[in-house]
mmCIF file of C-alpha atoms in Angstrom:
data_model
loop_
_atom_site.group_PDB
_atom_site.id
_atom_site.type_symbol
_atom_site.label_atom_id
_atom_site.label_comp_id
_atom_site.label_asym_id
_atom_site.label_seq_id
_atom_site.Cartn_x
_atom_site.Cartn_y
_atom_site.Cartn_z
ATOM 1 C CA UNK A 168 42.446 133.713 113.144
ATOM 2 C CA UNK A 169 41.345 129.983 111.805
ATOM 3 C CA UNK A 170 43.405 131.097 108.839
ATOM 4 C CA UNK A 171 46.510 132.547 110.290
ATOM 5 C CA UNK A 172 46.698 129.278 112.497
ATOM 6 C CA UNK A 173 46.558 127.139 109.372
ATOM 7 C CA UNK A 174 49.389 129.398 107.713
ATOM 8 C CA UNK A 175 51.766 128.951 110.907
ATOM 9 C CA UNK A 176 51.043 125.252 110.999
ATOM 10 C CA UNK A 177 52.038 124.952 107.589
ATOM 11 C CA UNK A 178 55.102 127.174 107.813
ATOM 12 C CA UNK A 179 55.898 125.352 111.327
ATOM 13 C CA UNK A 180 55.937 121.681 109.338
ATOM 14 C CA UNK A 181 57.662 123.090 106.297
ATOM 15 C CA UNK A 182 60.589 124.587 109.056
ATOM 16 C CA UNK A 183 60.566 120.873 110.241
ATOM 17 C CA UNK A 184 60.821 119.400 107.170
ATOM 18 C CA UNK A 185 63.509 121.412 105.861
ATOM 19 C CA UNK A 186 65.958 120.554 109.438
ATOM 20 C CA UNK A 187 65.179 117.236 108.576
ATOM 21 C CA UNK A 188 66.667 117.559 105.141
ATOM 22 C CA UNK A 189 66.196 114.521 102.056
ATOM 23 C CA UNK A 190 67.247 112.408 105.570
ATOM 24 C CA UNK A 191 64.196 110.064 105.511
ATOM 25 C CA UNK A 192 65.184 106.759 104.798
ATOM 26 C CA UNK A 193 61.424 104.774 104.894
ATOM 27 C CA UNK A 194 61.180 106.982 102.030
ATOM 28 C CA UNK A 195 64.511 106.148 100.468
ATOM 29 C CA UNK A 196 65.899 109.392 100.401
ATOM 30 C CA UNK A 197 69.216 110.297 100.825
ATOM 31 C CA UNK A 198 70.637 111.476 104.471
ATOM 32 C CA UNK A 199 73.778 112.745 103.054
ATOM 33 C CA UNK A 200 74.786 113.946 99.684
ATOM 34 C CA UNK A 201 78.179 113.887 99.718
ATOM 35 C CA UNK A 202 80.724 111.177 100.520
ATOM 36 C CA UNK A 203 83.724 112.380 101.634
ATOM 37 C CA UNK A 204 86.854 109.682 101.281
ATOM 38 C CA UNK A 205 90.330 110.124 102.667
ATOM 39 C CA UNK A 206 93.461 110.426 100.838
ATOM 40 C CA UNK A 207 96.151 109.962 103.467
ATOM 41 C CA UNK A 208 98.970 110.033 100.296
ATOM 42 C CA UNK A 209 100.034 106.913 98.744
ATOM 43 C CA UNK A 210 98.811 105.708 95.685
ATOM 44 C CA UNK A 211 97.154 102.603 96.609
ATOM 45 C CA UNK A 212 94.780 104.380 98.602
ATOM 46 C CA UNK A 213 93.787 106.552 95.687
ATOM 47 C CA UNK A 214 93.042 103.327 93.802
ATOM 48 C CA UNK A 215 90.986 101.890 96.059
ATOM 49 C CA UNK A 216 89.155 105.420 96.838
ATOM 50 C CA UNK A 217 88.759 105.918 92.903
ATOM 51 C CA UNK A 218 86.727 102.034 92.633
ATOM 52 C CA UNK A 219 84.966 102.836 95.642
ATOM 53 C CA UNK A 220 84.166 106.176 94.158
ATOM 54 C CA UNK A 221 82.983 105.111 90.748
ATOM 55 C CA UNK A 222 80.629 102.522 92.613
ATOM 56 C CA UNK A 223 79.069 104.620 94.857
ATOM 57 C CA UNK A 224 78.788 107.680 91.891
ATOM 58 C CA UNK A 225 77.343 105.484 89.332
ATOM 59 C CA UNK A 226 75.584 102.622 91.040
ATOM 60 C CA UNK A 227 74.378 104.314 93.695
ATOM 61 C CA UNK A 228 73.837 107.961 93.053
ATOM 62 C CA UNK A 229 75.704 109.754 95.176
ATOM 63 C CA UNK A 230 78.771 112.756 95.096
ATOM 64 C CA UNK A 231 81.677 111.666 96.555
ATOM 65 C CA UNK A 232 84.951 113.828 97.373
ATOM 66 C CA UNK A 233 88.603 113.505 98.210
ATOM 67 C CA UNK A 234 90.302 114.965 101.338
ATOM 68 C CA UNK A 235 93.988 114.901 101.488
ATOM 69 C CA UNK A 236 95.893 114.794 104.400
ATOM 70 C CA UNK A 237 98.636 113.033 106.720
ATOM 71 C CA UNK A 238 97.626 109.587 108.596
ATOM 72 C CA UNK A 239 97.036 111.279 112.022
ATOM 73 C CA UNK A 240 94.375 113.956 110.181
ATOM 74 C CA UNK A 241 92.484 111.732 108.194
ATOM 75 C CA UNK A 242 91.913 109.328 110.761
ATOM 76 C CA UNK A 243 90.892 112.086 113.037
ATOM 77 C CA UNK A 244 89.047 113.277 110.244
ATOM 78 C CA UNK A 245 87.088 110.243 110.203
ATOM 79 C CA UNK A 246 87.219 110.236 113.989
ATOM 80 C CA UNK A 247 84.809 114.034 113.763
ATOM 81 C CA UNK A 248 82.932 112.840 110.341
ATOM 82 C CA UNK A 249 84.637 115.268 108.281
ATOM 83 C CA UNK A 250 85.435 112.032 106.448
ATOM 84 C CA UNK A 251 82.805 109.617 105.817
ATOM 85 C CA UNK A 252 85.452 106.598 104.316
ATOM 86 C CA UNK A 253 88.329 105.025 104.730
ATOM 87 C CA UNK A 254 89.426 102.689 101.968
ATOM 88 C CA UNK A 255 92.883 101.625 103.379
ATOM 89 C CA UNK A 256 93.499 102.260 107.230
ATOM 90 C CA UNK A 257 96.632 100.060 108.244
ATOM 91 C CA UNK A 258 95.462 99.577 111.872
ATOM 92 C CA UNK A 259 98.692 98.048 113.289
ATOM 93 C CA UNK A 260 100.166 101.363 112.047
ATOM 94 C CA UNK A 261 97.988 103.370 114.470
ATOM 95 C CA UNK A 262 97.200 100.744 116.416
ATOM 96 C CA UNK A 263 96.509 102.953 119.936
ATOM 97 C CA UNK A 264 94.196 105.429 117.917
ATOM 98 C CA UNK A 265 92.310 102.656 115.737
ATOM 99 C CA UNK A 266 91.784 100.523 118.615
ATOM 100 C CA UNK A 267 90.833 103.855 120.769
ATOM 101 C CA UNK A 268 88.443 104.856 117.850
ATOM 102 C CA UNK A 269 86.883 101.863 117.510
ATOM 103 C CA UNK A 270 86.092 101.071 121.077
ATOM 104 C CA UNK A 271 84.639 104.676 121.619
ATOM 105 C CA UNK A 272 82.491 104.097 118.935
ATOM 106 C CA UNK A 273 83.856 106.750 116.447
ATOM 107 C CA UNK A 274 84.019 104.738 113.473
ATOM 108 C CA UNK A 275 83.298 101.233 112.158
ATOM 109 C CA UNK A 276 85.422 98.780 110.468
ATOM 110 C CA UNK A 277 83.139 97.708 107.434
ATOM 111 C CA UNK A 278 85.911 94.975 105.932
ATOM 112 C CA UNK A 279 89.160 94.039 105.386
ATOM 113 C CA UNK A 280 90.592 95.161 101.873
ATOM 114 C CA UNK A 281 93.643 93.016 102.232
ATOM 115 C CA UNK A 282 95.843 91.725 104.902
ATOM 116 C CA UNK A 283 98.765 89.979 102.705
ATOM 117 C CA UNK A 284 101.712 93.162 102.773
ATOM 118 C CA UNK A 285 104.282 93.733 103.844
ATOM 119 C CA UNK A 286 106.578 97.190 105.035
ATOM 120 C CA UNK A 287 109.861 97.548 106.278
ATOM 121 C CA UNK A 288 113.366 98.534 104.986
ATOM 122 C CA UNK A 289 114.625 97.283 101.445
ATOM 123 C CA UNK A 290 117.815 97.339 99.428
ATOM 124 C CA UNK A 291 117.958 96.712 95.674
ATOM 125 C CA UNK A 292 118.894 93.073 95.368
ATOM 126 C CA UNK A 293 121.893 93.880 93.379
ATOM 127 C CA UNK A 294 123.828 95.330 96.645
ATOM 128 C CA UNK A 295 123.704 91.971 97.770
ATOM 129 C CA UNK A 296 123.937 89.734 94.584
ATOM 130 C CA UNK A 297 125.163 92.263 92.646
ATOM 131 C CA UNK A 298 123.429 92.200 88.758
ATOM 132 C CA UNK A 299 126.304 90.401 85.977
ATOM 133 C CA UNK A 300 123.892 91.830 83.121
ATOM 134 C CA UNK A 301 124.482 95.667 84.653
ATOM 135 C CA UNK A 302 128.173 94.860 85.615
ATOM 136 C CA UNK A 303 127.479 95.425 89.264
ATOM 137 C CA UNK A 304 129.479 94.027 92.058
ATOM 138 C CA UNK A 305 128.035 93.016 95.448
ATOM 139 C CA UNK A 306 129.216 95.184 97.531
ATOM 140 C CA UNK A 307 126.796 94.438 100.808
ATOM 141 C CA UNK A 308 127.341 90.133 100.059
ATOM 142 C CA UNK A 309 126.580 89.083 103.999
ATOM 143 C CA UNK A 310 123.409 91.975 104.452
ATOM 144 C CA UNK A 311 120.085 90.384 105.472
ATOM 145 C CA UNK A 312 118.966 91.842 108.525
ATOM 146 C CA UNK A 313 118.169 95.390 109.384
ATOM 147 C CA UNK A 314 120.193 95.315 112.037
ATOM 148 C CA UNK A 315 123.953 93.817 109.468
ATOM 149 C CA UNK A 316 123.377 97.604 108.279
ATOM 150 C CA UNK A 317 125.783 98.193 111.064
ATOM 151 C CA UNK A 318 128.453 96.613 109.207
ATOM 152 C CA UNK A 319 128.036 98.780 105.596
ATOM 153 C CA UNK A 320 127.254 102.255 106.485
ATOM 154 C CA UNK A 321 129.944 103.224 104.234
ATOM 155 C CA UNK A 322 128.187 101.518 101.309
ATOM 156 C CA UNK A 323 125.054 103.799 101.967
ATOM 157 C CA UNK A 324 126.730 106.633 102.729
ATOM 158 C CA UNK A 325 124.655 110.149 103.300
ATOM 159 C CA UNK A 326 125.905 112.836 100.926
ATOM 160 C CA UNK A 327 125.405 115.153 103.408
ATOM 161 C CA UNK A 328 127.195 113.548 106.017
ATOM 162 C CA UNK A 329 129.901 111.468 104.542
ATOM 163 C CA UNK A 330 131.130 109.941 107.561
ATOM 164 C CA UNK A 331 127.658 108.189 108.215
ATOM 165 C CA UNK A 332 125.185 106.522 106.653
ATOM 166 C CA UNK A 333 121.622 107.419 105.128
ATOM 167 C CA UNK A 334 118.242 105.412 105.839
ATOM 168 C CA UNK A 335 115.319 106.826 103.804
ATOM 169 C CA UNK A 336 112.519 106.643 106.067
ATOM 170 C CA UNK A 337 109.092 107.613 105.912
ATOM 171 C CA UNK A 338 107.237 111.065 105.488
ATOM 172 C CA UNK A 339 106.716 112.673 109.345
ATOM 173 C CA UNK A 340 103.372 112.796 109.008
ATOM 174 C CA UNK A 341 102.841 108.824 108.801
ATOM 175 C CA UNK A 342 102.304 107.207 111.563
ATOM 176 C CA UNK A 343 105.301 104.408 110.536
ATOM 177 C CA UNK A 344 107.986 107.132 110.958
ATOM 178 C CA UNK A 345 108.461 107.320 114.208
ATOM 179 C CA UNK A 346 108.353 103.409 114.776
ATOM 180 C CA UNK A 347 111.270 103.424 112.212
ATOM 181 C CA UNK A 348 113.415 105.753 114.248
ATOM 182 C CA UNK A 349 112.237 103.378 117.475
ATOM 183 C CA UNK A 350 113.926 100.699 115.189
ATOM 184 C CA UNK A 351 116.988 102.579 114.415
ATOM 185 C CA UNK A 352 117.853 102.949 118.096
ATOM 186 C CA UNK A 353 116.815 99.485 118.926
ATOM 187 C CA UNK A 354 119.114 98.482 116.064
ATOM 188 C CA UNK A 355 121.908 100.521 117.248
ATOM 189 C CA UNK A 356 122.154 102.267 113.935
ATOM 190 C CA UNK A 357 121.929 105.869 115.374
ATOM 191 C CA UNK A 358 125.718 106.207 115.663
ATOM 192 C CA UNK A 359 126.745 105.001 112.106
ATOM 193 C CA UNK A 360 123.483 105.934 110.057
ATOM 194 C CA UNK A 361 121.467 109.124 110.087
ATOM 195 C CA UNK A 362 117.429 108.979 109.554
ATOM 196 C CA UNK A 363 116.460 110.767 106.447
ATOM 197 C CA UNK A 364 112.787 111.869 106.550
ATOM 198 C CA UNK A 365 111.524 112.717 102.632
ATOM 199 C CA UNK A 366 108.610 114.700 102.611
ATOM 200 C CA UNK A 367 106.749 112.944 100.539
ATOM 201 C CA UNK A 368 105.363 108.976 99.346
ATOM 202 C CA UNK A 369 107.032 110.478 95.435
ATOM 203 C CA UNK A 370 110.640 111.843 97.261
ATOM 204 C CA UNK A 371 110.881 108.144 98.814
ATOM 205 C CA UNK A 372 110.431 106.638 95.405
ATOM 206 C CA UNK A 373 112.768 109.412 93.209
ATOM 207 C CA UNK A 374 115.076 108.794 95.451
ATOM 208 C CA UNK A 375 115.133 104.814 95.207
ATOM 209 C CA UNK A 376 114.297 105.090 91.560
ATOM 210 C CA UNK A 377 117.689 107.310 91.022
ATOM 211 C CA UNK A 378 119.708 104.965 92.818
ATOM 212 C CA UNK A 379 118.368 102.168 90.776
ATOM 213 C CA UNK A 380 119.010 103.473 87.757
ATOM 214 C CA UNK A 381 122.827 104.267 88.343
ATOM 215 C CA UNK A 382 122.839 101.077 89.940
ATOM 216 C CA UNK A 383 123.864 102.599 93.197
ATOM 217 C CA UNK A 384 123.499 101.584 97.053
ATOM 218 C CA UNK A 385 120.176 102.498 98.674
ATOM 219 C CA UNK A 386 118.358 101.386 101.690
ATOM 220 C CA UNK A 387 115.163 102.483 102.973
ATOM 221 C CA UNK A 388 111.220 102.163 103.819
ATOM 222 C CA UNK A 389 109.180 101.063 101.694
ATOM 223 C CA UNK A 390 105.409 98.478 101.806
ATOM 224 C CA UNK A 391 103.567 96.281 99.697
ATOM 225 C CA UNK A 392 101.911 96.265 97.440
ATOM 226 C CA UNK A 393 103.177 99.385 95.579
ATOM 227 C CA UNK A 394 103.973 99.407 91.423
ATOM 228 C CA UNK A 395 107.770 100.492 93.265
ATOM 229 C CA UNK A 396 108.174 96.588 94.874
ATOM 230 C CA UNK A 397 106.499 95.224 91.434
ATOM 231 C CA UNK A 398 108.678 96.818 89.428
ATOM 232 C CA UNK A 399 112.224 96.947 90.926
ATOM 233 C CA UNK A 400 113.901 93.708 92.010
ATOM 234 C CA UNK A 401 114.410 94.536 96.144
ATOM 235 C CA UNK A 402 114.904 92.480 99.176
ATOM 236 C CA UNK A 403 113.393 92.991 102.320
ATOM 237 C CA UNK A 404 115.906 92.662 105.026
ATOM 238 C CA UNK A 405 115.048 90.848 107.716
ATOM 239 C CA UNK A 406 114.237 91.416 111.717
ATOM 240 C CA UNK A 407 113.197 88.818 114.169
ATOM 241 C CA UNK A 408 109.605 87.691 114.176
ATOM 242 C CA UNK A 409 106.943 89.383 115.259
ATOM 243 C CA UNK A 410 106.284 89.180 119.253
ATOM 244 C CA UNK A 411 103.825 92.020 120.581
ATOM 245 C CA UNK A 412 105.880 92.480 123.544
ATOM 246 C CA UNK A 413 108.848 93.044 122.118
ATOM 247 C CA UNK A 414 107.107 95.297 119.524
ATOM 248 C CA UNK A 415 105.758 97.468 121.887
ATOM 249 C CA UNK A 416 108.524 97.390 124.019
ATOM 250 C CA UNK A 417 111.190 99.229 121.362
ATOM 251 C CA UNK A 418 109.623 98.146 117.935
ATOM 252 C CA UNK A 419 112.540 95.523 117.523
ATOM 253 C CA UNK A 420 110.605 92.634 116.045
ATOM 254 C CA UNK A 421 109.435 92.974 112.102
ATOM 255 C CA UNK A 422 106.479 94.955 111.547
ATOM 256 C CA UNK A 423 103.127 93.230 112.924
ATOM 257 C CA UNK A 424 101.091 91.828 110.579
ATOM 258 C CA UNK A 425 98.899 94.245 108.931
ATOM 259 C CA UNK A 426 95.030 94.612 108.001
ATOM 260 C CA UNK A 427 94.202 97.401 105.966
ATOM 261 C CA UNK A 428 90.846 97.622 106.950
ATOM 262 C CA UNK A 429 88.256 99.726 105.201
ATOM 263 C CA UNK A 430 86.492 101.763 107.783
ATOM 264 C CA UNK A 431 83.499 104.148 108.394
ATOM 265 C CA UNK A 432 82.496 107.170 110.618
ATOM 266 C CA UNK A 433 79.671 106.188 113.196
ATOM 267 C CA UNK A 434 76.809 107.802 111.048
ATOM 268 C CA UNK A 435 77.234 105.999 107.707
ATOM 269 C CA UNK A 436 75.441 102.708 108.558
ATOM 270 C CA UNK A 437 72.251 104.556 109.186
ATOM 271 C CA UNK A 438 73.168 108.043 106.661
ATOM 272 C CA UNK A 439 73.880 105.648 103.677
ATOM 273 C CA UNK A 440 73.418 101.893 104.602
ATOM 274 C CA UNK A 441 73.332 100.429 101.187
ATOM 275 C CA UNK A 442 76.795 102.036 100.645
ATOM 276 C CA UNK A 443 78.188 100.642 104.315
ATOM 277 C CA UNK A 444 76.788 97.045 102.547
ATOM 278 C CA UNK A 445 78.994 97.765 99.796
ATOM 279 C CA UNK A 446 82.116 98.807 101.521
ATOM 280 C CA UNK A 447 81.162 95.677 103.972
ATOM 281 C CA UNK A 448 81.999 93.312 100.656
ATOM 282 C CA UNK A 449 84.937 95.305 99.416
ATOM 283 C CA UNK A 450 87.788 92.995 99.495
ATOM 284 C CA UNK A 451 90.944 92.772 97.299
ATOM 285 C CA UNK A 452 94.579 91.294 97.819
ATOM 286 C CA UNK A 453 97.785 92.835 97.519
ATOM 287 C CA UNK A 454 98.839 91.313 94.235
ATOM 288 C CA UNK A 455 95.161 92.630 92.991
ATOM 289 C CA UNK A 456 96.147 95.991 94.590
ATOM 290 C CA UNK A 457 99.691 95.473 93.115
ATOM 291 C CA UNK A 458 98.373 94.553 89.704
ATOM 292 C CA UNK A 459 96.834 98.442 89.418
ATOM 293 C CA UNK A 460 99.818 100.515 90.370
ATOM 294 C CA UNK A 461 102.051 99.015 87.893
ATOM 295 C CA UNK A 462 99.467 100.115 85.328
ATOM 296 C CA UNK A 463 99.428 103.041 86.869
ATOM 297 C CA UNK A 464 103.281 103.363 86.658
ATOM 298 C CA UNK A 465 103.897 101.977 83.225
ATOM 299 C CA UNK A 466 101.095 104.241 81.424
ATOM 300 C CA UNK A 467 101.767 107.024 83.632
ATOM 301 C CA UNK A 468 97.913 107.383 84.328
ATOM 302 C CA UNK A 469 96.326 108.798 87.876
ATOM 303 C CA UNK A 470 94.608 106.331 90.010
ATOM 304 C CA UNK A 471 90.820 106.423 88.562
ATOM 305 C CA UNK A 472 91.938 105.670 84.833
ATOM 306 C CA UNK A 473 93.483 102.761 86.750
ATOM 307 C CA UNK A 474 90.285 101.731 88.377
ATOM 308 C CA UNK A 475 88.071 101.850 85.673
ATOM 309 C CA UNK A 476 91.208 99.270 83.419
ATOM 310 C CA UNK A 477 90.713 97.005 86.552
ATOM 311 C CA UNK A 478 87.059 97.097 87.228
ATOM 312 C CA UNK A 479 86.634 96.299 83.869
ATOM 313 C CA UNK A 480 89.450 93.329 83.727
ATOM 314 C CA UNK A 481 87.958 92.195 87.384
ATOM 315 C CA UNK A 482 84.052 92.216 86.876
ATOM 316 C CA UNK A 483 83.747 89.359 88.153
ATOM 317 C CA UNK A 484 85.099 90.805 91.479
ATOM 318 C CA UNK A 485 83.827 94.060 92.085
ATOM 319 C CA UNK A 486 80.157 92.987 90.907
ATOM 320 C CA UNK A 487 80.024 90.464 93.440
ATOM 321 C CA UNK A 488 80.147 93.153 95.860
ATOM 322 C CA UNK A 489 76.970 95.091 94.964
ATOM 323 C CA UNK A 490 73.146 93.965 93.416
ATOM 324 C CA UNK A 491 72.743 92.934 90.161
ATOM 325 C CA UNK A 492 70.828 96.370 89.035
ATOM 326 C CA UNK A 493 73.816 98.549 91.020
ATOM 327 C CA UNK A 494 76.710 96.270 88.682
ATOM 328 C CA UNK A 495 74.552 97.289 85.860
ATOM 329 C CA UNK A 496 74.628 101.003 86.387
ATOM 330 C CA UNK A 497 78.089 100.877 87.169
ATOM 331 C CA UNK A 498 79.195 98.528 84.220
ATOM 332 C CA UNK A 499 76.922 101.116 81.538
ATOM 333 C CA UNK A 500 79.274 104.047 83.396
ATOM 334 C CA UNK A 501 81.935 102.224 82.402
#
């Protein structure tokens, strides 16, 4: 009987042991294995989520994993802990749900990766200035607010709806479209311009980067920092500043400004807290961010062989952010 007691005790802490998992952190084991980073479909994000993940991988030993998805799934995803990371969450973008999120607890902003962008509606510079070199003519000379589109809808006019105008907005699933077609109304563009929703971040930018080429009219969304605002010479028309009433009112202000934070689900300060002390010293710019997706774009690489050209161009940034012995591990990986 002594015996069978003994072999039940032992089976009884082994059970135990096993629902606990590698989660013991006095004995500096891991609590998770696998770090699971949104992808919400821009490219920046993917740049930031590929330095992240090379850190994390390398210096700190751990799998890490990408789940794609629109704004309002990701973040919810984070919300639930089916994402562990967010490397670029534009709270003023989502403002009720981030604000919601974070005062229920759900998640935890670790840092701010930058807070120097800027979004709204741009034109190629050449509609108003025209370009001598290209032999373009102005053909929009007095546009410089969103709402002077009123007065050119012929110049941008919708191919499939020739007596209006086209707007290229933003992909339905972000969280930005539906304040643009708030704007539109404000505006009073719906009568002379129709909304065009692309499905993705790449129809947006083929659809710019075809009117650019032929040196035709174009208006629509677009942010920085992207390689697209690096690259092409645009102007960002202009709205009236930025008042929160008015902006929550009927979005008729320009857009607030913006941190791109770099948030956490509730569990990751105590499932991984060296990592959380990483992601708490994670902090870029936009021209830094900027400086990556035109590398991206001009040697048509993905976004982790652009990480690893600016993590090792920027070591004296990233390695800041982690202990000397992590940098190390990361910098041999590299």
């Amino acid at each position: 009987m002594k015996k069978l007691m003994m072999i039940l005790s032992i089976c009884l802490l082994s059970f135990l042991t096993a629902c606990g998992g590698n989660d013991d952190a006095e004995n500096g084991e891991k609590s998770i294995e696998k770090i699971i980073f949104a992808d919400a479909g821009w490219d920046s994000i993917r740049f930031h989520n590929s330095i992240a993940q090379t850190i994390i991988e390398n210096g700190y030993g751990y799998d890490t994993e990408v789940t794609s998805g629109s704004t309002a799934a990701t973040v919810q995803g984070l919300r639930q802990g089916d994402i562990n990371v967010y490397m670029e969450l534009w709270t003023d973008n989502i403002k009720k749900v981030y604000n919601e999120a974070i005062d229920a607890g759900d998640i935890v902003k670790t840092s701010v990766n930058f807070d120097d962008n800027v979004q709204g509606l741009w034109v190629p510079t050449y509609v108003i200035e025209g370009d001598p070199e290209r032999g373009i003519e102005p053909v929009a000379p007095d546009l410089k607010t969103v709402e002077d589109l009123k007065k050119y809808p012929e110049v941008f006019e919708d191919p499939d709806d020739p007596g209006k105008g086209r707007i290229v907005g933003a992909p339905s699933g972000w969280a930005v479209s539906k304040q643009l077609n708030t704007k539109m109304e404000t505006y009073g563009l719906k009568e002379t311009f129709n909304y065009f929703g692309p499905g993705s971040d790449a129809a947006i930018v083929s659809s710019l980067a075809a009117a650019y080429e032929s040196g035709e009219p174009w208006v629509g969304y677009y942010w920085s920092p992207t390689w697209v605002t690096g690259l092409y010479d645009l102007t960002l028309l202009k709205e009236p500043e930025y008042n929160e009433e008015t902006w929550e009112k009927n979005k008729g202000t320009e857009f607030p400004p913006n941190k791109v934070v770099v948030a956490v689900h509730k569990d990751m300060p105590e499932q991984a807290p060296e990592v959380v002390d990483f992601l708490k010293n994670y902090e870029t710019s936009s021209k830094l961010t900027e400086e990556a997706l035109n590398y991206m774009k001009k040697n048509d690489v993905k976004a982790d062989e652009a990480a690893k050209w600016w993590m090792k161009k920027h070591e004296d940034i990233w390695t800041k952010w982690v202990p000397d012995d992590v940098a190390q591990k990361v910098k041999d990986a590299l």
